[in-house]
Amino acid sequence: MATTGQLRAALAILHADVDTVTEQVWDQVMSGDDISGVEHAMLAGLLYRVVGAEMRRSLASAPDVGTLEDRARASGPSAVAVPGEDLHGQAHFEAYWLTDRIAELYRGLPTVPLPLAAAVYTSEVTRTLLRIHRDMLGNAHPNAAHSGWNTVMEQLDHARALAHTAHAASETVPQQAFPMGRGPRRDIPDPGLPQRGVAVITEQRGVQSREPLRSSECRTP
């Protein structure tokens, strides 16, 4: 496990703006006094994002498909084995991370766009399925019932309904046009939406209701 000093050194080499991130983190309400743990998680999270963005730029800047495929193979977890890596735990964590990443896309919007709402549910389904798979690997009776299946089915139903509604709306409602260089407003705070988290707005048959997802903790299996 990297130390706080090592993380700070790596971020300094990459010229990451640690001070701005630190200010945002400590402006949030914390549930305890785990100062050193929060600092370590903050620095590790920032490094994860900086390096992840660098890898994305490396792939996106490929001049042709062949080069892109070569770079993807060189960087992808399916092709490169890392000694000691917890494959199941990392996949589970990254599914959790994706859920939070999607939540950031709708933060500040007056309502959650239906495609993003469906995406949140599917990312939660992925996380739950990974947990079920891990649990079944260690089960002497792999066909035994798992409590997570009910959650998976419920979330898949929600995702399908939201996707169906979004698809139907896209075929019947003209897309809203924005002036050149402008997009949807993101400066409208909505107390009904979490600034961070995975609660979504379900819109079906003209009814809008706030419907929180199941747990979105980042515990690994």
mmCIF file with all atom_site columns, C-alpha atoms in Angstrom:
data_model
loop_
_atom_site.group_PDB
_atom_site.id
_atom_site.type_symbol
_atom_site.label_atom_id
_atom_site.label_alt_id
_atom_site.label_comp_id
_atom_site.label_asym_id
_atom_site.label_entity_id
_atom_site.label_seq_id
_atom_site.pdbx_PDB_ins_code
_atom_site.Cartn_x
_atom_site.Cartn_y
_atom_site.Cartn_z
_atom_site.occupancy
_atom_site.B_iso_or_equiv
_atom_site.pdbx_formal_charge
_atom_site.auth_seq_id
_atom_site.auth_comp_id
_atom_site.auth_asym_id
_atom_site.auth_atom_id
_atom_site.pdbx_PDB_model_num
ATOM 1   C CA . MET A 1 1   ? 0.000   0.000   0.000   1.00 0.00 ? 1   MET A CA 1
ATOM 2   C CA . ALA A 1 2   ? 1.430   3.347   -1.026  1.00 0.00 ? 2   ALA A CA 1
ATOM 3   C CA . THR A 1 3   ? 2.092   5.855   1.731   1.00 0.00 ? 3   THR A CA 1
ATOM 4   C CA . THR A 1 4   ? 0.628   9.341   1.812   1.00 0.00 ? 4   THR A CA 1
ATOM 5   C CA . GLY A 1 5   ? 4.074   10.754  1.083   1.00 0.00 ? 5   GLY A CA 1
ATOM 6   C CA . GLN A 1 6   ? 4.515   8.530   -1.965  1.00 0.00 ? 6   GLN A CA 1
ATOM 7   C CA . LEU A 1 7   ? 1.106   9.537   -3.325  1.00 0.00 ? 7   LEU A CA 1
ATOM 8   C CA . ARG A 1 8   ? 1.910   13.225  -2.838  1.00 0.00 ? 8   ARG A CA 1
ATOM 9   C CA . ALA A 1 9   ? 5.254   12.781  -4.571  1.00 0.00 ? 9   ALA A CA 1
ATOM 10  C CA . ALA A 1 10  ? 3.656   11.060  -7.570  1.00 0.00 ? 10  ALA A CA 1
ATOM 11  C CA . LEU A 1 11  ? 1.009   13.769  -7.848  1.00 0.00 ? 11  LEU A CA 1
ATOM 12  C CA . ALA A 1 12  ? 3.655   16.502  -7.624  1.00 0.00 ? 12  ALA A CA 1
ATOM 13  C CA . ILE A 1 13  ? 5.578   14.944  -10.516 1.00 0.00 ? 13  ILE A CA 1
ATOM 14  C CA . LEU A 1 14  ? 2.346   14.908  -12.555 1.00 0.00 ? 14  LEU A CA 1
ATOM 15  C CA . HIS A 1 15  ? 1.598   18.544  -11.588 1.00 0.00 ? 15  HIS A CA 1
ATOM 16  C CA . ALA A 1 16  ? -1.804  17.639  -10.139 1.00 0.00 ? 16  ALA A CA 1
ATOM 17  C CA . ASP A 1 17  ? -3.705  20.408  -8.329  1.00 0.00 ? 17  ASP A CA 1
ATOM 18  C CA . VAL A 1 18  ? -3.805  18.754  -4.901  1.00 0.00 ? 18  VAL A CA 1
ATOM 19  C CA . ASP A 1 19  ? -4.707  21.960  -3.040  1.00 0.00 ? 19  ASP A CA 1
ATOM 20  C CA . THR A 1 20  ? -7.942  22.509  -4.981  1.00 0.00 ? 20  THR A CA 1
ATOM 21  C CA . VAL A 1 21  ? -9.034  18.910  -4.430  1.00 0.00 ? 21  VAL A CA 1
ATOM 22  C CA . THR A 1 22  ? -8.122  19.091  -0.735  1.00 0.00 ? 22  THR A CA 1
ATOM 23  C CA . GLU A 1 23  ? -10.261 22.204  -0.303  1.00 0.00 ? 23  GLU A CA 1
ATOM 24  C CA . GLN A 1 24  ? -13.262 20.486  -1.910  1.00 0.00 ? 24  GLN A CA 1
ATOM 25  C CA . VAL A 1 25  ? -12.860 17.336  0.183   1.00 0.00 ? 25  VAL A CA 1
ATOM 26  C CA . TRP A 1 26  ? -12.654 19.097  3.527   1.00 0.00 ? 26  TRP A CA 1
ATOM 27  C CA . ASP A 1 27  ? -15.617 21.310  2.637   1.00 0.00 ? 27  ASP A CA 1
ATOM 28  C CA . GLN A 1 28  ? -17.748 18.162  2.719   1.00 0.00 ? 28  GLN A CA 1
ATOM 29  C CA . VAL A 1 29  ? -19.420 16.891  5.862   1.00 0.00 ? 29  VAL A CA 1
ATOM 30  C CA . MET A 1 30  ? -17.474 13.963  7.265   1.00 0.00 ? 30  MET A CA 1
ATOM 31  C CA . SER A 1 31  ? -19.079 11.272  9.398   1.00 0.00 ? 31  SER A CA 1
ATOM 32  C CA . GLY A 1 32  ? -16.028 10.699  11.595  1.00 0.00 ? 32  GLY A CA 1
ATOM 33  C CA . ASP A 1 33  ? -12.525 11.797  12.513  1.00 0.00 ? 33  ASP A CA 1
ATOM 34  C CA . ASP A 1 34  ? -10.595 9.564   10.093  1.00 0.00 ? 34  ASP A CA 1
ATOM 35  C CA . ILE A 1 35  ? -8.374  12.419  8.921   1.00 0.00 ? 35  ILE A CA 1
ATOM 36  C CA . SER A 1 36  ? -5.382  10.350  7.832   1.00 0.00 ? 36  SER A CA 1
ATOM 37  C CA . GLY A 1 37  ? -7.565  7.755   6.093   1.00 0.00 ? 37  GLY A CA 1
ATOM 38  C CA . VAL A 1 38  ? -9.554  10.398  4.230   1.00 0.00 ? 38  VAL A CA 1
ATOM 39  C CA . GLU A 1 39  ? -6.348  12.120  3.136   1.00 0.00 ? 39  GLU A CA 1
ATOM 40  C CA . HIS A 1 40  ? -4.909  8.852   1.827   1.00 0.00 ? 40  HIS A CA 1
ATOM 41  C CA . ALA A 1 41  ? -8.138  8.036   -0.042  1.00 0.00 ? 41  ALA A CA 1
ATOM 42  C CA . MET A 1 42  ? -8.270  11.557  -1.473  1.00 0.00 ? 42  MET A CA 1
ATOM 43  C CA . LEU A 1 43  ? -4.712  11.394  -2.800  1.00 0.00 ? 43  LEU A CA 1
ATOM 44  C CA . ALA A 1 44  ? -5.155  7.864   -4.169  1.00 0.00 ? 44  ALA A CA 1
ATOM 45  C CA . GLY A 1 45  ? -8.427  8.873   -5.821  1.00 0.00 ? 45  GLY A CA 1
ATOM 46  C CA . LEU A 1 46  ? -6.852  11.930  -7.424  1.00 0.00 ? 46  LEU A CA 1
ATOM 47  C CA . LEU A 1 47  ? -3.925  9.883   -8.738  1.00 0.00 ? 47  LEU A CA 1
ATOM 48  C CA . TYR A 1 48  ? -6.374  7.287   -10.076 1.00 0.00 ? 48  TYR A CA 1
ATOM 49  C CA . ARG A 1 49  ? -8.212  9.991   -12.002 1.00 0.00 ? 49  ARG A CA 1
ATOM 50  C CA . VAL A 1 50  ? -5.078  11.689  -13.314 1.00 0.00 ? 50  VAL A CA 1
ATOM 51  C CA . VAL A 1 51  ? -3.569  8.434   -14.554 1.00 0.00 ? 51  VAL A CA 1
ATOM 52  C CA . GLY A 1 52  ? -6.924  7.249   -15.916 1.00 0.00 ? 52  GLY A CA 1
ATOM 53  C CA . ALA A 1 53  ? -7.298  10.460  -17.916 1.00 0.00 ? 53  ALA A CA 1
ATOM 54  C CA . GLU A 1 54  ? -3.774  10.024  -19.279 1.00 0.00 ? 54  GLU A CA 1
ATOM 55  C CA . MET A 1 55  ? -4.562  6.501   -20.446 1.00 0.00 ? 55  MET A CA 1
ATOM 56  C CA . ARG A 1 56  ? -7.783  7.700   -22.093 1.00 0.00 ? 56  ARG A CA 1
ATOM 57  C CA . ARG A 1 57  ? -5.882  10.435  -23.950 1.00 0.00 ? 57  ARG A CA 1
ATOM 58  C CA . SER A 1 58  ? -3.276  7.903   -25.051 1.00 0.00 ? 58  SER A CA 1
ATOM 59  C CA . LEU A 1 59  ? -5.950  5.712   -26.603 1.00 0.00 ? 59  LEU A CA 1
ATOM 60  C CA . ALA A 1 60  ? -7.977  8.603   -28.032 1.00 0.00 ? 60  ALA A CA 1
ATOM 61  C CA . SER A 1 61  ? -4.937  10.092  -29.787 1.00 0.00 ? 61  SER A CA 1
ATOM 62  C CA . ALA A 1 62  ? -4.173  6.894   -31.732 1.00 0.00 ? 62  ALA A CA 1
ATOM 63  C CA . PRO A 1 63  ? -3.841  7.800   -35.430 1.00 0.00 ? 63  PRO A CA 1
ATOM 64  C CA . ASP A 1 64  ? -5.583  4.677   -36.723 1.00 0.00 ? 64  ASP A CA 1
ATOM 65  C CA . VAL A 1 65  ? -7.541  1.633   -35.628 1.00 0.00 ? 65  VAL A CA 1
ATOM 66  C CA . GLY A 1 66  ? -4.533  -0.685  -35.630 1.00 0.00 ? 66  GLY A CA 1
ATOM 67  C CA . THR A 1 67  ? -2.579  1.627   -33.334 1.00 0.00 ? 67  THR A CA 1
ATOM 68  C CA . LEU A 1 68  ? -5.602  2.023   -31.070 1.00 0.00 ? 68  LEU A CA 1
ATOM 69  C CA . GLU A 1 69  ? -5.935  -1.740  -30.739 1.00 0.00 ? 69  GLU A CA 1
ATOM 70  C CA . ASP A 1 70  ? -2.229  -2.092  -29.928 1.00 0.00 ? 70  ASP A CA 1
ATOM 71  C CA . ARG A 1 71  ? -2.439  0.589   -27.231 1.00 0.00 ? 71  ARG A CA 1
ATOM 72  C CA . ALA A 1 72  ? -5.629  -0.912  -25.805 1.00 0.00 ? 72  ALA A CA 1
ATOM 73  C CA . ARG A 1 73  ? -4.010  -4.342  -25.573 1.00 0.00 ? 73  ARG A CA 1
ATOM 74  C CA . ALA A 1 74  ? -0.966  -2.846  -23.883 1.00 0.00 ? 74  ALA A CA 1
ATOM 75  C CA . SER A 1 75  ? -3.048  -1.062  -21.252 1.00 0.00 ? 75  SER A CA 1
ATOM 76  C CA . GLY A 1 76  ? -6.079  -3.297  -20.747 1.00 0.00 ? 76  GLY A CA 1
ATOM 77  C CA . PRO A 1 77  ? -6.510  -5.554  -17.703 1.00 0.00 ? 77  PRO A CA 1
ATOM 78  C CA . SER A 1 78  ? -7.747  -8.409  -19.904 1.00 0.00 ? 78  SER A CA 1
ATOM 79  C CA . ALA A 1 79  ? -4.386  -8.618  -21.671 1.00 0.00 ? 79  ALA A CA 1
ATOM 80  C CA . VAL A 1 80  ? -1.890  -7.550  -18.999 1.00 0.00 ? 80  VAL A CA 1
ATOM 81  C CA . ALA A 1 81  ? -1.589  -9.570  -15.799 1.00 0.00 ? 81  ALA A CA 1
ATOM 82  C CA . VAL A 1 82  ? -0.381  -7.746  -12.676 1.00 0.00 ? 82  VAL A CA 1
ATOM 83  C CA . PRO A 1 83  ? 1.054   -10.042 -9.970  1.00 0.00 ? 83  PRO A CA 1
ATOM 84  C CA . GLY A 1 84  ? -0.952  -9.913  -6.758  1.00 0.00 ? 84  GLY A CA 1
ATOM 85  C CA . GLU A 1 85  ? -3.876  -7.964  -8.203  1.00 0.00 ? 85  GLU A CA 1
ATOM 86  C CA . ASP A 1 86  ? -7.316  -8.791  -6.803  1.00 0.00 ? 86  ASP A CA 1
ATOM 87  C CA . LEU A 1 87  ? -9.161  -9.093  -10.107 1.00 0.00 ? 87  LEU A CA 1
ATOM 88  C CA . HIS A 1 88  ? -12.638 -9.550  -8.613  1.00 0.00 ? 88  HIS A CA 1
ATOM 89  C CA . GLY A 1 89  ? -12.174 -6.840  -6.039  1.00 0.00 ? 89  GLY A CA 1
ATOM 90  C CA . GLN A 1 90  ? -10.855 -4.355  -8.601  1.00 0.00 ? 90  GLN A CA 1
ATOM 91  C CA . ALA A 1 91  ? -13.678 -5.043  -11.055 1.00 0.00 ? 91  ALA A CA 1
ATOM 92  C CA . HIS A 1 92  ? -16.209 -4.583  -8.251  1.00 0.00 ? 92  HIS A CA 1
ATOM 93  C CA . PHE A 1 93  ? -14.587 -1.308  -7.213  1.00 0.00 ? 93  PHE A CA 1
ATOM 94  C CA . GLU A 1 94  ? -14.516 0.029   -10.772 1.00 0.00 ? 94  GLU A CA 1
ATOM 95  C CA . ALA A 1 95  ? -18.222 -0.744  -11.158 1.00 0.00 ? 95  ALA A CA 1
ATOM 96  C CA . TYR A 1 96  ? -18.835 1.320   -8.003  1.00 0.00 ? 96  TYR A CA 1
ATOM 97  C CA . TRP A 1 97  ? -16.594 4.056   -9.408  1.00 0.00 ? 97  TRP A CA 1
ATOM 98  C CA . LEU A 1 98  ? -18.607 4.092   -12.639 1.00 0.00 ? 98  LEU A CA 1
ATOM 99  C CA . THR A 1 99  ? -21.826 4.627   -10.667 1.00 0.00 ? 99  THR A CA 1
ATOM 100 C CA . ASP A 1 100 ? -20.346 7.669   -8.964  1.00 0.00 ? 100 ASP A CA 1
ATOM 101 C CA . ARG A 1 101 ? -18.896 8.918   -12.251 1.00 0.00 ? 101 ARG A CA 1
ATOM 102 C CA . ILE A 1 102 ? -22.350 8.830   -13.864 1.00 0.00 ? 102 ILE A CA 1
ATOM 103 C CA . ALA A 1 103 ? -23.800 10.682  -10.874 1.00 0.00 ? 103 ALA A CA 1
ATOM 104 C CA . GLU A 1 104 ? -21.305 13.468  -11.550 1.00 0.00 ? 104 GLU A CA 1
ATOM 105 C CA . LEU A 1 105 ? -22.719 13.839  -15.072 1.00 0.00 ? 105 LEU A CA 1
ATOM 106 C CA . TYR A 1 106 ? -26.165 14.811  -13.770 1.00 0.00 ? 106 TYR A CA 1
ATOM 107 C CA . ARG A 1 107 ? -25.042 16.810  -10.749 1.00 0.00 ? 107 ARG A CA 1
ATOM 108 C CA . GLY A 1 108 ? -26.642 20.245  -10.925 1.00 0.00 ? 108 GLY A CA 1
ATOM 109 C CA . LEU A 1 109 ? -29.184 19.344  -13.582 1.00 0.00 ? 109 LEU A CA 1
ATOM 110 C CA . PRO A 1 110 ? -32.838 20.024  -12.697 1.00 0.00 ? 110 PRO A CA 1
ATOM 111 C CA . THR A 1 111 ? -33.743 16.394  -13.515 1.00 0.00 ? 111 THR A CA 1
ATOM 112 C CA . VAL A 1 112 ? -31.733 13.278  -14.228 1.00 0.00 ? 112 VAL A CA 1
ATOM 113 C CA . PRO A 1 113 ? -31.729 12.477  -17.972 1.00 0.00 ? 113 PRO A CA 1
ATOM 114 C CA . LEU A 1 114 ? -33.366 9.112   -18.522 1.00 0.00 ? 114 LEU A CA 1
ATOM 115 C CA . PRO A 1 115 ? -30.372 7.517   -20.298 1.00 0.00 ? 115 PRO A CA 1
ATOM 116 C CA . LEU A 1 116 ? -28.156 8.417   -17.340 1.00 0.00 ? 116 LEU A CA 1
ATOM 117 C CA . ALA A 1 117 ? -30.733 7.082   -14.898 1.00 0.00 ? 117 ALA A CA 1
ATOM 118 C CA . ALA A 1 118 ? -30.799 3.787   -16.788 1.00 0.00 ? 118 ALA A CA 1
ATOM 119 C CA . ALA A 1 119 ? -27.001 3.742   -16.879 1.00 0.00 ? 119 ALA A CA 1
ATOM 120 C CA . VAL A 1 120 ? -26.802 4.118   -13.098 1.00 0.00 ? 120 VAL A CA 1
ATOM 121 C CA . TYR A 1 121 ? -29.051 1.106   -12.608 1.00 0.00 ? 121 TYR A CA 1
ATOM 122 C CA . THR A 1 122 ? -27.052 -1.019  -15.055 1.00 0.00 ? 122 THR A CA 1
ATOM 123 C CA . SER A 1 123 ? -23.769 -0.105  -13.380 1.00 0.00 ? 123 SER A CA 1
ATOM 124 C CA . GLU A 1 124 ? -25.271 -1.113  -10.038 1.00 0.00 ? 124 GLU A CA 1
ATOM 125 C CA . VAL A 1 125 ? -26.423 -4.383  -11.616 1.00 0.00 ? 125 VAL A CA 1
ATOM 126 C CA . THR A 1 126 ? -22.868 -5.032  -12.787 1.00 0.00 ? 126 THR A CA 1
ATOM 127 C CA . ARG A 1 127 ? -21.523 -4.434  -9.301  1.00 0.00 ? 127 ARG A CA 1
ATOM 128 C CA . THR A 1 128 ? -24.063 -6.766  -7.726  1.00 0.00 ? 128 THR A CA 1
ATOM 129 C CA . LEU A 1 129 ? -23.455 -9.493  -10.306 1.00 0.00 ? 129 LEU A CA 1
ATOM 130 C CA . LEU A 1 130 ? -19.716 -9.313  -9.634  1.00 0.00 ? 130 LEU A CA 1
ATOM 131 C CA . ARG A 1 131 ? -20.396 -9.779  -5.929  1.00 0.00 ? 131 ARG A CA 1
ATOM 132 C CA . ILE A 1 132 ? -22.701 -12.732 -6.630  1.00 0.00 ? 132 ILE A CA 1
ATOM 133 C CA . HIS A 1 133 ? -20.083 -14.349 -8.869  1.00 0.00 ? 133 HIS A CA 1
ATOM 134 C CA . ARG A 1 134 ? -17.384 -13.938 -6.213  1.00 0.00 ? 134 ARG A CA 1
ATOM 135 C CA . ASP A 1 135 ? -19.647 -15.395 -3.541  1.00 0.00 ? 135 ASP A CA 1
ATOM 136 C CA . MET A 1 136 ? -20.572 -18.351 -5.740  1.00 0.00 ? 136 MET A CA 1
ATOM 137 C CA . LEU A 1 137 ? -16.905 -19.168 -6.386  1.00 0.00 ? 137 LEU A CA 1
ATOM 138 C CA . GLY A 1 138 ? -16.434 -19.801 -2.687  1.00 0.00 ? 138 GLY A CA 1
ATOM 139 C CA . ASN A 1 139 ? -19.717 -21.649 -2.253  1.00 0.00 ? 139 ASN A CA 1
ATOM 140 C CA . ALA A 1 140 ? -19.661 -25.433 -2.081  1.00 0.00 ? 140 ALA A CA 1
ATOM 141 C CA . HIS A 1 141 ? -23.166 -25.363 -3.588  1.00 0.00 ? 141 HIS A CA 1
ATOM 142 C CA . PRO A 1 142 ? -22.921 -22.788 -6.421  1.00 0.00 ? 142 PRO A CA 1
ATOM 143 C CA . ASN A 1 143 ? -26.561 -23.240 -7.414  1.00 0.00 ? 143 ASN A CA 1
ATOM 144 C CA . ALA A 1 144 ? -27.785 -22.115 -4.006  1.00 0.00 ? 144 ALA A CA 1
ATOM 145 C CA . ALA A 1 145 ? -29.979 -19.030 -3.864  1.00 0.00 ? 145 ALA A CA 1
ATOM 146 C CA . HIS A 1 146 ? -28.218 -15.693 -3.394  1.00 0.00 ? 146 HIS A CA 1
ATOM 147 C CA . SER A 1 147 ? -29.948 -12.716 -1.829  1.00 0.00 ? 147 SER A CA 1
ATOM 148 C CA . GLY A 1 148 ? -28.506 -10.402 -4.473  1.00 0.00 ? 148 GLY A CA 1
ATOM 149 C CA . TRP A 1 149 ? -30.495 -11.889 -7.344  1.00 0.00 ? 149 TRP A CA 1
ATOM 150 C CA . ASN A 1 150 ? -33.703 -10.101 -6.330  1.00 0.00 ? 150 ASN A CA 1
ATOM 151 C CA . THR A 1 151 ? -31.870 -6.783  -6.360  1.00 0.00 ? 151 THR A CA 1
ATOM 152 C CA . VAL A 1 152 ? -30.412 -7.524  -9.794  1.00 0.00 ? 152 VAL A CA 1
ATOM 153 C CA . MET A 1 153 ? -33.811 -8.313  -11.273 1.00 0.00 ? 153 MET A CA 1
ATOM 154 C CA . GLU A 1 154 ? -35.401 -5.195  -9.787  1.00 0.00 ? 154 GLU A CA 1
ATOM 155 C CA . GLN A 1 155 ? -32.609 -2.950  -11.080 1.00 0.00 ? 155 GLN A CA 1
ATOM 156 C CA . LEU A 1 156 ? -32.694 -4.515  -14.542 1.00 0.00 ? 156 LEU A CA 1
ATOM 157 C CA . ASP A 1 157 ? -36.445 -3.869  -14.665 1.00 0.00 ? 157 ASP A CA 1
ATOM 158 C CA . HIS A 1 158 ? -35.861 -0.227  -13.719 1.00 0.00 ? 158 HIS A CA 1
ATOM 159 C CA . ALA A 1 159 ? -33.094 0.169   -16.313 1.00 0.00 ? 159 ALA A CA 1
ATOM 160 C CA . ARG A 1 160 ? -35.202 -1.410  -19.058 1.00 0.00 ? 160 ARG A CA 1
ATOM 161 C CA . ALA A 1 161 ? -38.225 0.763   -18.249 1.00 0.00 ? 161 ALA A CA 1
ATOM 162 C CA . LEU A 1 162 ? -36.117 3.931   -18.204 1.00 0.00 ? 162 LEU A CA 1
ATOM 163 C CA . ALA A 1 163 ? -34.359 3.027   -21.458 1.00 0.00 ? 163 ALA A CA 1
ATOM 164 C CA . HIS A 1 164 ? -37.683 2.219   -23.117 1.00 0.00 ? 164 HIS A CA 1
ATOM 165 C CA . THR A 1 165 ? -39.151 5.555   -22.007 1.00 0.00 ? 165 THR A CA 1
ATOM 166 C CA . ALA A 1 166 ? -36.062 7.457   -23.197 1.00 0.00 ? 166 ALA A CA 1
ATOM 167 C CA . HIS A 1 167 ? -36.134 5.692   -26.561 1.00 0.00 ? 167 HIS A CA 1
ATOM 168 C CA . ALA A 1 168 ? -39.830 6.410   -27.050 1.00 0.00 ? 168 ALA A CA 1
ATOM 169 C CA . ALA A 1 169 ? -39.329 10.072  -26.113 1.00 0.00 ? 169 ALA A CA 1
ATOM 170 C CA . SER A 1 170 ? -36.436 10.451  -28.547 1.00 0.00 ? 170 SER A CA 1
ATOM 171 C CA . GLU A 1 171 ? -38.665 9.342   -31.424 1.00 0.00 ? 171 GLU A CA 1
ATOM 172 C CA . THR A 1 172 ? -41.611 11.569  -30.584 1.00 0.00 ? 172 THR A CA 1
ATOM 173 C CA . VAL A 1 173 ? -40.161 14.733  -29.038 1.00 0.00 ? 173 VAL A CA 1
ATOM 174 C CA . PRO A 1 174 ? -37.912 17.116  -31.019 1.00 0.00 ? 174 PRO A CA 1
ATOM 175 C CA . GLN A 1 175 ? -34.459 17.445  -29.487 1.00 0.00 ? 175 GLN A CA 1
ATOM 176 C CA . GLN A 1 176 ? -33.880 20.767  -27.761 1.00 0.00 ? 176 GLN A CA 1
ATOM 177 C CA . ALA A 1 177 ? -31.347 22.874  -29.610 1.00 0.00 ? 177 ALA A CA 1
ATOM 178 C CA . PHE A 1 178 ? -28.798 24.987  -27.754 1.00 0.00 ? 178 PHE A CA 1
ATOM 179 C CA . PRO A 1 179 ? -26.960 28.040  -29.111 1.00 0.00 ? 179 PRO A CA 1
ATOM 180 C CA . MET A 1 180 ? -23.500 27.362  -30.502 1.00 0.00 ? 180 MET A CA 1
ATOM 181 C CA . GLY A 1 181 ? -21.007 26.709  -27.731 1.00 0.00 ? 181 GLY A CA 1
ATOM 182 C CA . ARG A 1 182 ? -23.650 26.235  -25.043 1.00 0.00 ? 182 ARG A CA 1
ATOM 183 C CA . GLY A 1 183 ? -25.122 23.151  -23.497 1.00 0.00 ? 183 GLY A CA 1
ATOM 184 C CA . PRO A 1 184 ? -27.794 22.386  -20.920 1.00 0.00 ? 184 PRO A CA 1
ATOM 185 C CA . ARG A 1 185 ? -27.604 24.546  -17.843 1.00 0.00 ? 185 ARG A CA 1
ATOM 186 C CA . ARG A 1 186 ? -25.687 22.928  -15.004 1.00 0.00 ? 186 ARG A CA 1
ATOM 187 C CA . ASP A 1 187 ? -25.923 25.845  -12.597 1.00 0.00 ? 187 ASP A CA 1
ATOM 188 C CA . ILE A 1 188 ? -29.416 25.067  -11.326 1.00 0.00 ? 188 ILE A CA 1
ATOM 189 C CA . PRO A 1 189 ? -29.133 23.328  -7.947  1.00 0.00 ? 189 PRO A CA 1
ATOM 190 C CA . ASP A 1 190 ? -31.919 20.901  -7.201  1.00 0.00 ? 190 ASP A CA 1
ATOM 191 C CA . PRO A 1 191 ? -32.402 19.971  -3.537  1.00 0.00 ? 191 PRO A CA 1
ATOM 192 C CA . GLY A 1 192 ? -34.239 16.860  -4.689  1.00 0.00 ? 192 GLY A CA 1
ATOM 193 C CA . LEU A 1 193 ? -31.130 15.416  -6.343  1.00 0.00 ? 193 LEU A CA 1
ATOM 194 C CA . PRO A 1 194 ? -28.033 14.272  -4.488  1.00 0.00 ? 194 PRO A CA 1
ATOM 195 C CA . GLN A 1 195 ? -24.865 16.170  -5.315  1.00 0.00 ? 195 GLN A CA 1
ATOM 196 C CA . ARG A 1 196 ? -23.070 12.863  -5.080  1.00 0.00 ? 196 ARG A CA 1
ATOM 197 C CA . GLY A 1 197 ? -24.692 9.469   -4.981  1.00 0.00 ? 197 GLY A CA 1
ATOM 198 C CA . VAL A 1 198 ? -26.925 7.289   -7.052  1.00 0.00 ? 198 VAL A CA 1
ATOM 199 C CA . ALA A 1 199 ? -30.516 8.406   -6.479  1.00 0.00 ? 199 ALA A CA 1
ATOM 200 C CA . VAL A 1 200 ? -32.308 8.821   -9.777  1.00 0.00 ? 200 VAL A CA 1
ATOM 201 C CA . ILE A 1 201 ? -35.503 10.319  -11.095 1.00 0.00 ? 201 ILE A CA 1
ATOM 202 C CA . THR A 1 202 ? -37.882 7.864   -12.725 1.00 0.00 ? 202 THR A CA 1
ATOM 203 C CA . GLU A 1 203 ? -40.189 9.347   -15.354 1.00 0.00 ? 203 GLU A CA 1
ATOM 204 C CA . GLN A 1 204 ? -42.880 7.041   -16.688 1.00 0.00 ? 204 GLN A CA 1
ATOM 205 C CA . ARG A 1 205 ? -46.335 7.846   -18.005 1.00 0.00 ? 205 ARG A CA 1
ATOM 206 C CA . GLY A 1 206 ? -45.957 11.465  -16.976 1.00 0.00 ? 206 GLY A CA 1
ATOM 207 C CA . VAL A 1 207 ? -45.267 10.628  -13.331 1.00 0.00 ? 207 VAL A CA 1
ATOM 208 C CA . GLN A 1 208 ? -42.052 11.806  -11.761 1.00 0.00 ? 208 GLN A CA 1
ATOM 209 C CA . SER A 1 209 ? -40.827 10.217  -8.548  1.00 0.00 ? 209 SER A CA 1
ATOM 210 C CA . ARG A 1 210 ? -37.573 10.137  -6.682  1.00 0.00 ? 210 ARG A CA 1
ATOM 211 C CA . GLU A 1 211 ? -36.473 6.541   -6.373  1.00 0.00 ? 211 GLU A CA 1
ATOM 212 C CA . PRO A 1 212 ? -33.151 5.778   -4.642  1.00 0.00 ? 212 PRO A CA 1
ATOM 213 C CA . LEU A 1 213 ? -31.124 2.806   -5.719  1.00 0.00 ? 213 LEU A CA 1
ATOM 214 C CA . ARG A 1 214 ? -29.931 0.072   -3.471  1.00 0.00 ? 214 ARG A CA 1
ATOM 215 C CA . SER A 1 215 ? -26.716 0.479   -1.541  1.00 0.00 ? 215 SER A CA 1
ATOM 216 C CA . SER A 1 216 ? -23.831 2.020   -3.474  1.00 0.00 ? 216 SER A CA 1
ATOM 217 C CA . GLU A 1 217 ? -21.049 1.339   -1.014  1.00 0.00 ? 217 GLU A CA 1
ATOM 218 C CA . CYS A 1 218 ? -17.669 0.482   -2.464  1.00 0.00 ? 218 CYS A CA 1
ATOM 219 C CA . ARG A 1 219 ? -16.977 -2.605  -0.414  1.00 0.00 ? 219 ARG A CA 1
ATOM 220 C CA . THR A 1 220 ? -15.244 -5.201  -2.501  1.00 0.00 ? 220 THR A CA 1
ATOM 221 C CA . PRO A 1 221 ? -16.355 -8.828  -2.398  1.00 0.00 ? 221 PRO A CA 1
#
